[in-house]
Short mmCIF file of N, CA and C and ligand atoms in Angstrom, two decimals:
data_model
loop_
_atom_site.label_atom_id
_atom_site.label_comp_id
_atom_site.label_asym_id
_atom_site.label_seq_id
_atom_site.Cartn_x
_atom_site.Cartn_y
_atom_site.Cartn_z
N MET A 1 79.28 108.91 139.25
CA MET A 1 79.68 108.22 140.49
C MET A 1 79.35 106.75 140.40
N GLN A 2 80.27 105.93 140.87
CA GLN A 2 80.10 104.48 140.71
C GLN A 2 80.17 103.71 142.02
N THR A 3 80.63 104.36 143.07
CA THR A 3 80.80 103.65 144.35
C THR A 3 80.07 104.42 145.44
N ILE A 4 78.97 103.83 145.88
CA ILE A 4 78.08 104.55 146.80
C ILE A 4 77.95 103.77 148.11
N LEU A 5 78.01 104.51 149.21
CA LEU A 5 77.81 103.92 150.53
C LEU A 5 76.46 104.41 151.09
N VAL A 6 75.66 103.46 151.57
CA VAL A 6 74.39 103.80 152.20
C VAL A 6 74.55 103.60 153.70
N LEU A 7 74.31 104.65 154.46
CA LEU A 7 74.47 104.58 155.92
C LEU A 7 73.11 104.68 156.60
N HIS A 8 72.84 103.74 157.50
CA HIS A 8 71.58 103.75 158.24
C HIS A 8 71.90 103.88 159.73
N GLY A 9 71.25 104.81 160.37
CA GLY A 9 71.49 105.05 161.79
C GLY A 9 70.65 104.19 162.71
N PRO A 10 70.60 104.59 163.99
CA PRO A 10 69.95 103.81 165.04
C PRO A 10 68.49 103.47 164.73
N ASN A 11 68.13 102.25 165.10
CA ASN A 11 66.76 101.72 165.04
C ASN A 11 66.28 101.35 163.64
N LEU A 12 67.07 101.69 162.62
CA LEU A 12 66.62 101.38 161.27
C LEU A 12 66.75 99.89 160.95
N ASN A 13 67.47 99.16 161.79
CA ASN A 13 67.51 97.69 161.65
C ASN A 13 66.12 97.09 161.93
N LEU A 14 65.25 97.86 162.58
CA LEU A 14 63.91 97.34 162.92
C LEU A 14 62.86 97.67 161.85
N LEU A 15 63.30 98.21 160.73
CA LEU A 15 62.32 98.58 159.69
C LEU A 15 61.47 97.37 159.30
N GLY A 16 60.21 97.62 159.06
CA GLY A 16 59.29 96.54 158.74
C GLY A 16 58.47 96.14 159.96
N MET A 17 59.13 96.25 161.15
CA MET A 17 58.43 95.90 162.41
C MET A 17 58.16 97.16 163.23
N ARG A 18 58.99 98.17 163.02
CA ARG A 18 58.97 99.36 163.85
C ARG A 18 57.95 100.37 163.30
N GLU A 19 56.94 100.70 164.09
CA GLU A 19 55.94 101.71 163.70
C GLU A 19 55.68 101.72 162.19
N PRO A 20 55.16 100.59 161.64
CA PRO A 20 55.02 100.50 160.18
C PRO A 20 54.13 101.59 159.58
N VAL A 21 53.22 102.13 160.39
CA VAL A 21 52.35 103.20 159.85
C VAL A 21 53.21 104.42 159.48
N ILE A 22 54.27 104.63 160.24
CA ILE A 22 55.15 105.78 159.97
C ILE A 22 56.26 105.42 158.99
N TYR A 23 56.87 104.24 159.21
CA TYR A 23 58.10 103.93 158.46
C TYR A 23 57.93 102.91 157.35
N GLY A 24 56.71 102.34 157.22
CA GLY A 24 56.46 101.39 156.14
C GLY A 24 56.75 99.95 156.54
N ALA A 25 56.41 99.04 155.63
CA ALA A 25 56.50 97.61 155.92
C ALA A 25 57.76 96.98 155.32
N THR A 26 58.51 97.74 154.57
CA THR A 26 59.71 97.19 153.92
C THR A 26 60.84 97.06 154.92
N THR A 27 61.51 95.91 154.89
CA THR A 27 62.63 95.71 155.82
C THR A 27 63.89 96.41 155.29
N LEU A 28 64.83 96.60 156.20
CA LEU A 28 66.10 97.23 155.81
C LEU A 28 66.84 96.33 154.81
N GLU A 29 66.76 95.04 155.06
CA GLU A 29 67.41 94.08 154.16
C GLU A 29 66.88 94.23 152.73
N ALA A 30 65.56 94.37 152.63
CA ALA A 30 64.94 94.50 151.30
C ALA A 30 65.37 95.82 150.65
N ILE A 31 65.44 96.87 151.44
CA ILE A 31 65.87 98.17 150.90
C ILE A 31 67.29 98.06 150.38
N ASP A 32 68.17 97.47 151.20
CA ASP A 32 69.58 97.36 150.81
C ASP A 32 69.76 96.50 149.56
N GLN A 33 68.99 95.41 149.52
CA GLN A 33 69.11 94.51 148.37
C GLN A 33 68.67 95.22 147.08
N ARG A 34 67.56 95.94 147.19
CA ARG A 34 67.06 96.67 146.02
C ARG A 34 68.09 97.70 145.54
N LEU A 35 68.71 98.39 146.49
CA LEU A 35 69.69 99.41 146.12
C LEU A 35 70.91 98.76 145.46
N ARG A 36 71.33 97.62 146.04
CA ARG A 36 72.51 96.91 145.49
C ARG A 36 72.22 96.48 144.05
N GLU A 37 71.02 95.90 143.85
CA GLU A 37 70.68 95.40 142.51
C GLU A 37 70.51 96.54 141.51
N HIS A 38 69.89 97.60 141.98
CA HIS A 38 69.70 98.76 141.10
C HIS A 38 71.07 99.34 140.71
N GLY A 39 71.97 99.38 141.69
CA GLY A 39 73.33 99.86 141.41
C GLY A 39 74.02 98.96 140.39
N GLU A 40 73.95 97.66 140.61
CA GLU A 40 74.59 96.68 139.71
C GLU A 40 74.11 96.86 138.29
N ALA A 41 72.77 97.02 138.16
CA ALA A 41 72.18 97.18 136.83
C ALA A 41 72.72 98.42 136.13
N ARG A 42 73.20 99.38 136.93
CA ARG A 42 73.75 100.61 136.34
C ARG A 42 75.28 100.62 136.39
N GLY A 43 75.87 99.46 136.70
CA GLY A 43 77.33 99.34 136.69
C GLY A 43 78.01 99.95 137.90
N ALA A 44 77.27 100.09 138.98
CA ALA A 44 77.84 100.72 140.18
C ALA A 44 77.89 99.74 141.35
N VAL A 45 78.71 100.07 142.31
CA VAL A 45 78.81 99.24 143.52
C VAL A 45 78.15 100.01 144.67
N VAL A 46 77.13 99.40 145.26
CA VAL A 46 76.42 100.04 146.37
C VAL A 46 76.59 99.15 147.60
N SER A 47 77.20 99.69 148.65
CA SER A 47 77.31 98.92 149.89
C SER A 47 76.55 99.65 150.99
N SER A 48 76.14 98.88 152.00
CA SER A 48 75.32 99.45 153.06
C SER A 48 75.91 99.15 154.42
N PHE A 49 75.65 100.04 155.37
CA PHE A 49 76.12 99.84 156.74
C PHE A 49 75.08 100.42 157.68
N GLN A 50 74.67 99.61 158.66
CA GLN A 50 73.73 100.11 159.68
C GLN A 50 74.37 99.92 161.04
N SER A 51 74.21 100.91 161.91
CA SER A 51 74.61 100.72 163.30
C SER A 51 73.70 101.52 164.22
N ASN A 52 73.54 100.97 165.42
CA ASN A 52 72.82 101.69 166.46
C ASN A 52 73.78 102.55 167.28
N TRP A 53 75.07 102.52 166.90
CA TRP A 53 76.10 103.22 167.66
C TRP A 53 76.65 104.39 166.86
N GLU A 54 76.58 105.54 167.45
CA GLU A 54 77.06 106.76 166.79
C GLU A 54 78.53 106.61 166.38
N GLY A 55 79.35 106.09 167.30
CA GLY A 55 80.79 105.96 167.02
C GLY A 55 81.07 105.02 165.86
N ALA A 56 80.28 103.96 165.74
CA ALA A 56 80.49 103.01 164.64
C ALA A 56 80.16 103.69 163.31
N LEU A 57 79.14 104.51 163.30
CA LEU A 57 78.78 105.25 162.07
C LEU A 57 79.90 106.23 161.72
N ILE A 58 80.43 106.88 162.74
CA ILE A 58 81.52 107.84 162.51
C ILE A 58 82.76 107.12 161.97
N ASP A 59 83.09 105.95 162.56
CA ASP A 59 84.24 105.18 162.06
C ASP A 59 84.04 104.79 160.61
N ARG A 60 82.80 104.42 160.25
CA ARG A 60 82.54 104.01 158.85
C ARG A 60 82.69 105.20 157.91
N ILE A 61 82.27 106.36 158.38
CA ILE A 61 82.43 107.57 157.54
C ILE A 61 83.92 107.89 157.37
N HIS A 62 84.69 107.74 158.45
CA HIS A 62 86.14 107.98 158.33
C HIS A 62 86.75 107.02 157.30
N ALA A 63 86.33 105.75 157.36
CA ALA A 63 86.87 104.75 156.42
C ALA A 63 86.51 105.13 154.98
N ALA A 64 85.33 105.71 154.82
CA ALA A 64 84.86 106.06 153.47
C ALA A 64 85.77 107.09 152.79
N ARG A 65 86.53 107.83 153.61
CA ARG A 65 87.46 108.82 153.04
C ARG A 65 88.54 108.15 152.19
N GLN A 66 88.81 106.86 152.51
CA GLN A 66 89.96 106.22 151.86
C GLN A 66 89.63 104.92 151.15
N ASP A 67 88.35 104.56 151.09
CA ASP A 67 88.05 103.24 150.49
C ASP A 67 87.41 103.34 149.11
N GLY A 68 87.48 104.50 148.52
CA GLY A 68 86.97 104.65 147.15
C GLY A 68 85.53 105.11 147.08
N THR A 69 84.89 105.30 148.22
CA THR A 69 83.51 105.80 148.21
C THR A 69 83.46 107.18 147.53
N GLU A 70 82.50 107.32 146.62
CA GLU A 70 82.39 108.59 145.90
C GLU A 70 81.20 109.43 146.35
N GLY A 71 80.21 108.76 146.92
CA GLY A 71 79.03 109.48 147.39
C GLY A 71 78.30 108.64 148.42
N MET A 72 77.47 109.29 149.22
CA MET A 72 76.78 108.56 150.27
C MET A 72 75.29 108.93 150.31
N ILE A 73 74.50 107.96 150.78
CA ILE A 73 73.09 108.19 151.10
C ILE A 73 72.99 107.93 152.59
N VAL A 74 72.51 108.90 153.34
CA VAL A 74 72.56 108.78 154.80
C VAL A 74 71.17 109.00 155.40
N ASN A 75 70.68 107.97 156.10
CA ASN A 75 69.53 108.17 156.97
C ASN A 75 70.05 108.05 158.40
N PRO A 76 70.26 109.18 159.06
CA PRO A 76 70.90 109.15 160.37
C PRO A 76 69.94 108.78 161.50
N GLY A 77 68.66 108.49 161.18
CA GLY A 77 67.69 108.19 162.23
C GLY A 77 67.63 109.35 163.21
N GLY A 78 67.48 109.03 164.49
CA GLY A 78 67.35 110.07 165.50
C GLY A 78 68.59 110.95 165.65
N LEU A 79 69.74 110.45 165.17
CA LEU A 79 70.97 111.27 165.28
C LEU A 79 70.89 112.52 164.40
N THR A 80 69.98 112.48 163.43
CA THR A 80 69.73 113.67 162.59
C THR A 80 69.56 114.92 163.45
N HIS A 81 68.82 114.72 164.54
CA HIS A 81 68.34 115.88 165.31
C HIS A 81 69.23 116.20 166.51
N THR A 82 70.34 115.44 166.65
CA THR A 82 71.15 115.62 167.86
C THR A 82 72.66 115.66 167.63
N SER A 83 73.13 115.09 166.52
CA SER A 83 74.56 114.75 166.51
C SER A 83 75.47 115.74 165.78
N VAL A 84 76.15 116.54 166.57
CA VAL A 84 77.20 117.41 166.03
C VAL A 84 78.35 116.54 165.52
N SER A 85 78.64 115.44 166.23
CA SER A 85 79.78 114.59 165.86
C SER A 85 79.58 113.92 164.51
N LEU A 86 78.36 113.49 164.24
CA LEU A 86 78.08 112.87 162.93
C LEU A 86 78.24 113.91 161.82
N ARG A 87 77.75 115.08 162.07
CA ARG A 87 77.91 116.17 161.09
C ARG A 87 79.39 116.47 160.86
N ASP A 88 80.17 116.53 161.95
CA ASP A 88 81.59 116.82 161.80
C ASP A 88 82.30 115.74 160.99
N ALA A 89 81.91 114.48 161.22
CA ALA A 89 82.52 113.38 160.47
C ALA A 89 82.19 113.51 158.98
N LEU A 90 80.94 113.84 158.67
CA LEU A 90 80.54 113.99 157.27
C LEU A 90 81.25 115.18 156.63
N ALA A 91 81.40 116.24 157.40
CA ALA A 91 82.10 117.41 156.87
C ALA A 91 83.57 117.07 156.62
N ALA A 92 84.18 116.29 157.53
CA ALA A 92 85.58 115.90 157.37
C ALA A 92 85.77 114.99 156.16
N ALA A 93 84.80 114.10 155.94
CA ALA A 93 84.92 113.18 154.80
C ALA A 93 84.82 113.95 153.49
N ALA A 94 84.09 115.05 153.51
CA ALA A 94 83.95 115.91 152.33
C ALA A 94 83.49 115.14 151.10
N LEU A 95 82.63 114.15 151.30
CA LEU A 95 82.04 113.41 150.19
C LEU A 95 80.59 113.88 150.03
N PRO A 96 80.12 114.00 148.79
CA PRO A 96 78.72 114.42 148.63
C PRO A 96 77.77 113.37 149.21
N PHE A 97 76.77 113.83 149.95
CA PHE A 97 75.79 112.87 150.48
C PHE A 97 74.39 113.45 150.41
N ILE A 98 73.43 112.54 150.27
CA ILE A 98 72.02 112.91 150.30
C ILE A 98 71.42 112.37 151.59
N GLU A 99 70.76 113.24 152.32
CA GLU A 99 70.09 112.85 153.58
C GLU A 99 68.70 112.33 153.21
N VAL A 100 68.39 111.14 153.68
CA VAL A 100 67.09 110.53 153.35
C VAL A 100 66.34 110.19 154.64
N HIS A 101 65.06 110.51 154.66
CA HIS A 101 64.17 110.07 155.74
C HIS A 101 62.96 109.40 155.12
N LEU A 102 62.58 108.28 155.71
CA LEU A 102 61.39 107.58 155.23
C LEU A 102 60.15 108.42 155.45
N SER A 103 60.06 108.99 156.65
CA SER A 103 58.89 109.80 157.01
C SER A 103 59.16 111.27 156.66
N ASN A 104 58.08 112.02 156.60
CA ASN A 104 58.24 113.47 156.39
C ASN A 104 58.50 114.12 157.75
N VAL A 105 59.77 114.33 158.05
CA VAL A 105 60.12 114.84 159.38
C VAL A 105 59.53 116.22 159.65
N HIS A 106 59.22 116.94 158.59
CA HIS A 106 58.68 118.30 158.76
C HIS A 106 57.20 118.30 159.15
N ALA A 107 56.58 117.13 159.00
CA ALA A 107 55.16 117.03 159.37
C ALA A 107 55.00 116.37 160.74
N ARG A 108 56.12 116.20 161.45
CA ARG A 108 56.07 115.47 162.73
C ARG A 108 56.41 116.41 163.89
N GLU A 109 56.89 115.84 164.99
CA GLU A 109 57.16 116.64 166.19
C GLU A 109 58.19 117.74 165.88
N PRO A 110 58.09 118.86 166.59
CA PRO A 110 59.03 119.96 166.33
C PRO A 110 60.50 119.55 166.43
N PHE A 111 60.83 118.63 167.37
CA PHE A 111 62.25 118.26 167.50
C PHE A 111 62.78 117.53 166.27
N ARG A 112 61.89 116.96 165.46
CA ARG A 112 62.34 116.28 164.25
C ARG A 112 62.53 117.25 163.09
N GLN A 113 62.13 118.46 163.28
CA GLN A 113 62.20 119.43 162.19
C GLN A 113 63.54 120.14 162.13
N VAL A 114 64.43 119.78 163.07
CA VAL A 114 65.79 120.32 163.05
C VAL A 114 66.73 119.22 162.62
N SER A 115 67.54 119.49 161.61
CA SER A 115 68.57 118.53 161.19
C SER A 115 69.93 119.18 161.28
N TYR A 116 70.86 118.52 161.98
CA TYR A 116 72.23 119.01 162.05
C TYR A 116 72.98 118.73 160.75
N LEU A 117 72.40 117.87 159.94
CA LEU A 117 73.11 117.43 158.73
C LEU A 117 72.71 118.18 157.47
N SER A 118 71.43 118.56 157.39
CA SER A 118 70.93 119.14 156.14
C SER A 118 71.78 120.28 155.58
N PRO A 119 72.33 121.17 156.43
CA PRO A 119 73.09 122.28 155.86
C PRO A 119 74.33 121.87 155.08
N ILE A 120 74.83 120.65 155.33
CA ILE A 120 76.02 120.22 154.58
C ILE A 120 75.70 119.09 153.59
N ALA A 121 74.40 118.75 153.47
CA ALA A 121 74.01 117.70 152.51
C ALA A 121 73.88 118.30 151.12
N LEU A 122 74.06 117.43 150.13
CA LEU A 122 73.81 117.83 148.74
C LEU A 122 72.32 118.11 148.56
N GLY A 123 71.51 117.27 149.19
CA GLY A 123 70.07 117.43 149.13
C GLY A 123 69.42 116.58 150.19
N VAL A 124 68.12 116.77 150.35
CA VAL A 124 67.37 116.05 151.39
C VAL A 124 66.09 115.49 150.78
N ILE A 125 65.81 114.21 151.05
CA ILE A 125 64.55 113.60 150.62
C ILE A 125 63.85 113.11 151.88
N SER A 126 62.63 113.54 152.09
CA SER A 126 61.94 113.21 153.34
C SER A 126 60.48 112.92 153.05
N GLY A 127 60.01 111.74 153.46
CA GLY A 127 58.58 111.46 153.36
C GLY A 127 58.18 110.58 152.19
N LEU A 128 59.13 110.12 151.41
CA LEU A 128 58.79 109.30 150.24
C LEU A 128 59.00 107.82 150.50
N GLY A 129 59.15 107.45 151.77
CA GLY A 129 59.32 106.05 152.13
C GLY A 129 60.60 105.48 151.52
N ALA A 130 60.58 104.15 151.29
CA ALA A 130 61.78 103.47 150.79
C ALA A 130 62.17 103.99 149.41
N ARG A 131 61.21 104.52 148.68
CA ARG A 131 61.47 105.07 147.34
C ARG A 131 62.52 106.19 147.39
N GLY A 132 62.56 106.89 148.52
CA GLY A 132 63.50 108.00 148.67
C GLY A 132 64.94 107.57 148.47
N TYR A 133 65.27 106.35 148.96
CA TYR A 133 66.65 105.87 148.80
C TYR A 133 66.98 105.67 147.32
N GLU A 134 65.99 105.13 146.58
CA GLU A 134 66.23 104.85 145.16
C GLU A 134 66.40 106.14 144.36
N LEU A 135 65.58 107.13 144.72
CA LEU A 135 65.70 108.41 144.02
C LEU A 135 67.06 109.04 144.31
N ALA A 136 67.50 108.91 145.57
CA ALA A 136 68.81 109.45 145.94
C ALA A 136 69.92 108.73 145.18
N LEU A 137 69.77 107.40 145.07
CA LEU A 137 70.80 106.62 144.37
C LEU A 137 70.87 107.04 142.90
N ASP A 138 69.71 107.15 142.26
CA ASP A 138 69.71 107.56 140.85
C ASP A 138 70.37 108.92 140.68
N TYR A 139 70.08 109.82 141.60
CA TYR A 139 70.67 111.15 141.49
C TYR A 139 72.20 111.06 141.54
N LEU A 140 72.70 110.28 142.52
CA LEU A 140 74.17 110.19 142.66
C LEU A 140 74.79 109.49 141.46
N LEU A 141 74.11 108.45 140.96
CA LEU A 141 74.68 107.72 139.80
C LEU A 141 74.66 108.57 138.53
N ASP A 142 73.68 109.45 138.44
CA ASP A 142 73.60 110.35 137.28
C ASP A 142 74.66 111.45 137.33
N LYS A 143 75.15 111.68 138.54
CA LYS A 143 76.08 112.80 138.74
C LYS A 143 77.48 112.39 138.26
N ALA A 144 78.11 113.26 137.57
CA ALA A 144 79.45 112.95 137.01
C ALA A 144 80.46 112.72 138.13
C1 DQA B 1 63.82 108.92 160.37
C2 DQA B 1 63.18 110.10 161.09
C3 DQA B 1 63.84 110.32 162.44
O1 DQA B 1 63.23 111.41 163.10
C4 DQA B 1 63.69 109.08 163.30
O2 DQA B 1 64.36 109.28 164.53
C5 DQA B 1 64.16 107.86 162.62
C6 DQA B 1 63.83 107.67 161.22
C7 DQA B 1 63.06 108.58 159.06
O3 DQA B 1 63.62 107.85 158.25
O4 DQA B 1 61.93 109.01 158.85
O5 DQA B 1 64.74 106.98 163.23
O6 DQA B 1 65.14 109.27 160.02
#
């Protein structure tokens, strides 16, 4: 896979400032830049999109069906635990995606332990901080 889309859901624009004990000190910009550079070094194109709006994320997923995207890395933020519509959009796109969470959602409140997306994800990485995105990217780039 050579063309990867990274999707960040609500509140992830505040990374670095938002509850750093839980989510770490790395900003979203730094995460995206690292992913882009890591992709470039491996001959791949990595683009990122963040929105606090469910509909904007869904529109971006719809666009991914036709813009050459081959795989996705998705941190849906709080929509993980609520959004049937986001799941339906991902199912409709039928592109392989890895669900990533900075924090270990399974070690937190019970409502975070339910994901509407995990059953249709290729895999899930949770609790490895910003490193989780890089591991997900390597996996997708290694995949034929
Ligand atoms: C999160 C976990 C979610 O429960 C939370 O709502 C987020 C971030 C994570 O990356 O750990 O916004 O997806």
